[in-house]
Tab-separated table of C-alpha atoms in Angstrom:
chain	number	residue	atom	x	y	z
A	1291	UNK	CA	64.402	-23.117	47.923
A	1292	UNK	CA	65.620	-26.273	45.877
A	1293	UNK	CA	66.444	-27.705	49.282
A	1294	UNK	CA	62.812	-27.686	50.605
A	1295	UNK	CA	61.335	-28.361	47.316
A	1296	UNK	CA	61.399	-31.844	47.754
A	1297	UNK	CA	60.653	-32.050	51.274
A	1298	UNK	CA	57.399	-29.913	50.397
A	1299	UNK	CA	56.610	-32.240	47.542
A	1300	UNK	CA	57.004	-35.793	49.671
A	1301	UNK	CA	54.777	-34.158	52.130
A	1302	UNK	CA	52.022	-33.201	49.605
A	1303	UNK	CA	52.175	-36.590	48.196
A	1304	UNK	CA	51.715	-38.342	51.851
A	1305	UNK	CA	48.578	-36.349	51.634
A	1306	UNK	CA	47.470	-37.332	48.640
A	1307	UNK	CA	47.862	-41.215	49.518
A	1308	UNK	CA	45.514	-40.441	52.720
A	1309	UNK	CA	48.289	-40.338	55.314
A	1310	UNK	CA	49.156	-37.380	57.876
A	1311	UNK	CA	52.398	-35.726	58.167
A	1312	UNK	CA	54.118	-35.658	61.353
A	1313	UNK	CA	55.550	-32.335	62.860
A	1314	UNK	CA	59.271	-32.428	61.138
A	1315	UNK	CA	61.632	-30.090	61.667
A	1316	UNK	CA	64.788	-30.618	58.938
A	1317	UNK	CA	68.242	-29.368	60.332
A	1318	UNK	CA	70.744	-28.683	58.025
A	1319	UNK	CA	73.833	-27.431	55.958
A	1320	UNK	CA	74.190	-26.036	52.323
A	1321	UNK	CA	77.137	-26.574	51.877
A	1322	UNK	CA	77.494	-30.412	52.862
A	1323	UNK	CA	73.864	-30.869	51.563
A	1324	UNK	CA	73.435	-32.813	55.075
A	1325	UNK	CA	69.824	-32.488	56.198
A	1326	UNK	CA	68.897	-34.281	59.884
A	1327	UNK	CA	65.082	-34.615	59.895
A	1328	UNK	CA	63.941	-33.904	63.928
A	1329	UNK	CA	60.686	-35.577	64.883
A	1330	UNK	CA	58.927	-32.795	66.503
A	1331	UNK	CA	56.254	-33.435	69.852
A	1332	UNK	CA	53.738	-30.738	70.516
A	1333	UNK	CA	51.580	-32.748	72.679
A	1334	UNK	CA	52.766	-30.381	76.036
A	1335	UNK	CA	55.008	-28.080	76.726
A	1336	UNK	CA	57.727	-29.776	78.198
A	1337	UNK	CA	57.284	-32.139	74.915
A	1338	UNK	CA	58.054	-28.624	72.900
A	1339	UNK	CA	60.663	-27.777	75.108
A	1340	UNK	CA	62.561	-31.387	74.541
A	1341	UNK	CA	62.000	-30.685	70.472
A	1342	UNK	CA	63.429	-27.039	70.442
A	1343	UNK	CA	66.583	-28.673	72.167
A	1344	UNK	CA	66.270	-31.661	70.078
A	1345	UNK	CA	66.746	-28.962	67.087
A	1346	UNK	CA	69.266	-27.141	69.000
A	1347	UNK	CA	71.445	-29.811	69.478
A	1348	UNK	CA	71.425	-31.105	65.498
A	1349	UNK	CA	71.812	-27.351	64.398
A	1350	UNK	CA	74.985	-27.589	66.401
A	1351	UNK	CA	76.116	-30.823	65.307
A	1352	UNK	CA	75.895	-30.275	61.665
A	1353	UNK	CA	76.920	-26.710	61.929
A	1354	UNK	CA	73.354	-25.793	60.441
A	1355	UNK	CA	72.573	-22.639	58.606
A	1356	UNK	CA	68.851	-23.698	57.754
A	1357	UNK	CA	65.884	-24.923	59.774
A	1358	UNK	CA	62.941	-25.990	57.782
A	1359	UNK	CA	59.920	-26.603	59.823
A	1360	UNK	CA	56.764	-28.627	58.187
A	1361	UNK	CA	53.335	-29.399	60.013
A	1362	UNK	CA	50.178	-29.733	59.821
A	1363	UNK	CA	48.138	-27.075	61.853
A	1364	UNK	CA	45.318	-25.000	62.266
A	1365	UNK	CA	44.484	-21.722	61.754
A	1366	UNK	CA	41.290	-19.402	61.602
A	1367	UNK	CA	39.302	-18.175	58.665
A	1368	UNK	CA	40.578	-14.558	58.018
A	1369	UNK	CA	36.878	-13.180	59.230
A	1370	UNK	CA	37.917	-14.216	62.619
A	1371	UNK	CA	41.403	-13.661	62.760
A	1372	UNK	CA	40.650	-10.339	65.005
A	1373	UNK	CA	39.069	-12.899	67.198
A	1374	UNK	CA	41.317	-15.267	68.420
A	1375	UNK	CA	40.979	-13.483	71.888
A	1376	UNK	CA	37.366	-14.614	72.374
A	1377	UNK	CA	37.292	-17.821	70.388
A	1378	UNK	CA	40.353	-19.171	72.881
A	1379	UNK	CA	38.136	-18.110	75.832
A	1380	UNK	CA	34.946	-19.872	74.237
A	1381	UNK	CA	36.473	-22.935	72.839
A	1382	UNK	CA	39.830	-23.613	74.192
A	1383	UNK	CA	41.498	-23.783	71.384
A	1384	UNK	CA	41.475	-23.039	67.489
A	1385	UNK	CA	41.234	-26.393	67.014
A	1386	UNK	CA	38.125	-26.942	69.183
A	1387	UNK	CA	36.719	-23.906	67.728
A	1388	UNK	CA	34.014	-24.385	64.665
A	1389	UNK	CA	36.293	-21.326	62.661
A	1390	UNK	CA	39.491	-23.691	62.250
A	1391	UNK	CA	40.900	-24.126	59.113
A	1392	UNK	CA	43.381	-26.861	58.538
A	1393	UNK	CA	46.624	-26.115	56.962
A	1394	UNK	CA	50.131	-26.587	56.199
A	1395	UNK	CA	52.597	-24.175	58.334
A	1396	UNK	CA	55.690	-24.106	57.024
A	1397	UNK	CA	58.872	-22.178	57.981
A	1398	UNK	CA	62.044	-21.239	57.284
A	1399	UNK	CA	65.196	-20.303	59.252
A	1400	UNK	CA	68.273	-19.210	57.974
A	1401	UNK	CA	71.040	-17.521	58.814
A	1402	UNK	CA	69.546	-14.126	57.221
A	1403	UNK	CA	66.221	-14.339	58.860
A	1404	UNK	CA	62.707	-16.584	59.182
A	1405	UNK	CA	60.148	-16.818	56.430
A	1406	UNK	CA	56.840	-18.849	57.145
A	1407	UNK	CA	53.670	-20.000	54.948
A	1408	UNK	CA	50.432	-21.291	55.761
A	1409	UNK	CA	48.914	-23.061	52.961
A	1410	UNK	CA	45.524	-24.462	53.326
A	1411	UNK	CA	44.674	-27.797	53.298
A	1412	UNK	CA	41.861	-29.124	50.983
A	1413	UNK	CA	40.441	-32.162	50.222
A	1414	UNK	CA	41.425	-33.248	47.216
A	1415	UNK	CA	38.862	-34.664	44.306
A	1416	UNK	CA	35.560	-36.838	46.424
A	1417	UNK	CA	38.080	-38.825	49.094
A	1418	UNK	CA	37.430	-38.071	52.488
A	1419	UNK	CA	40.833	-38.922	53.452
A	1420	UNK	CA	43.313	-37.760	50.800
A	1421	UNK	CA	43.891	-34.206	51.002
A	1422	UNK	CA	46.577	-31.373	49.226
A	1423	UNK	CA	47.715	-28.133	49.539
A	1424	UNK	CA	48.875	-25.567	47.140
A	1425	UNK	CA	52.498	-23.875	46.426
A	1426	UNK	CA	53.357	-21.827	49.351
A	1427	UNK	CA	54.074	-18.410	49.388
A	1428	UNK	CA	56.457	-17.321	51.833
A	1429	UNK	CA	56.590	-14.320	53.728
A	1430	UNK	CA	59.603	-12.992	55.755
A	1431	UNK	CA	59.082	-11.719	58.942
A	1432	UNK	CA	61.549	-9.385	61.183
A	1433	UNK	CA	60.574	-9.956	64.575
A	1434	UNK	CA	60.276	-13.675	65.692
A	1435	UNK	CA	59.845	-14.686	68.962
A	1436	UNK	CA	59.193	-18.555	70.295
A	1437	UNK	CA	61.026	-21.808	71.267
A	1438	UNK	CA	61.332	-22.618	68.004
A	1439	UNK	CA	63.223	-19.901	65.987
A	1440	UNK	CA	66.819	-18.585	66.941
A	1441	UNK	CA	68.169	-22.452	67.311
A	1442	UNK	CA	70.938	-22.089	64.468
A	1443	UNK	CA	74.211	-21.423	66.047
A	1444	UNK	CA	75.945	-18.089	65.964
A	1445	UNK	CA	78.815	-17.211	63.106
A	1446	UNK	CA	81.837	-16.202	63.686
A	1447	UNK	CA	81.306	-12.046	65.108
A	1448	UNK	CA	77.713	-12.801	65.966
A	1449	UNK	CA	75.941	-13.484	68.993
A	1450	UNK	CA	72.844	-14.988	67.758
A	1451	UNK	CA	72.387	-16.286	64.641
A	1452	UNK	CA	68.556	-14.348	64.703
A	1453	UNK	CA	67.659	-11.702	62.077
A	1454	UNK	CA	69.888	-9.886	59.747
A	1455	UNK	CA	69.335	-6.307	59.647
């Protein structure tokens, strides 16, 4: 986790000057210590289709065993989490929705599996621009699924570089 550390901390502090954070996705090695930060567009789909390759193509280059993912997001309030069904159909979106809760997701690739956070985002003392988040707490998931997991190439004997098991 000393790798992220910093990343986590820079972003916090870009909140806490009033600023956004834009959708990052950091590609890199242990070993070297190289990290290649991969501007991330989530505007469409074909936009999130060009930034999974975008990934893709670094992870490869730099012969990546890590993928740390960092954006801001929303999510629901946990009251309505059993919702998301209906409040898509209503509203169109989380985000459109009055339930949304702005947060931090964070996540984690390696080569022994994917661990993500969600840490909420608050506003932080009177400012209505500068906001913070707290210390997230990772959780490590088994099954992953999406365009944006499963982009670190395979080791030597292995056919994806996915889960270990």
């Amino acid at each position: 986790m000393r790798v992220i550390e910093p990343i986590i901390r820079n972003a916090r502090e870009l909140l806490e000057r009033g600023e956004h954070l834009i959708a990052t996705a950091y590609v890199g090695n242990f070993a070297s210590s190289t990290i290649t930060p991969v501007v991330l567009r989530v505007d469409n789909e074909m936009a999130k289709e060009d930034s999974a390759r975008l990934i893709k193509l670094a992870a490869d280059f730099n012969d990546a065993d890590f993928i740390f993912v960092l954006m801001e997001a929303w999510s629901l309030r946990k009251d309505k989490l059993s919702k998301v069904e209906q409040i898509y159909e209503r509203y169109g979106s989380i985000a459109a929705s009055p339930y949304a809760v702005d947060i931090m997701a964070a996540s984690l690739e390696t080569i022994h599996g994917v661990w993500m956070a969600e840490i909420p985002i608050k506003p932080k003392g009177v400012s209505k621009k500068k906001r913070t988040f707290g210390v997230p707490e990772f959780k490590h998931y088994t099954e992953t699924k999406g365009r944006f997991v499963h982009l670190l190439p395979a080791r030597d004997g292995e056919q994806d570089a996915g889960v270990l098991h």
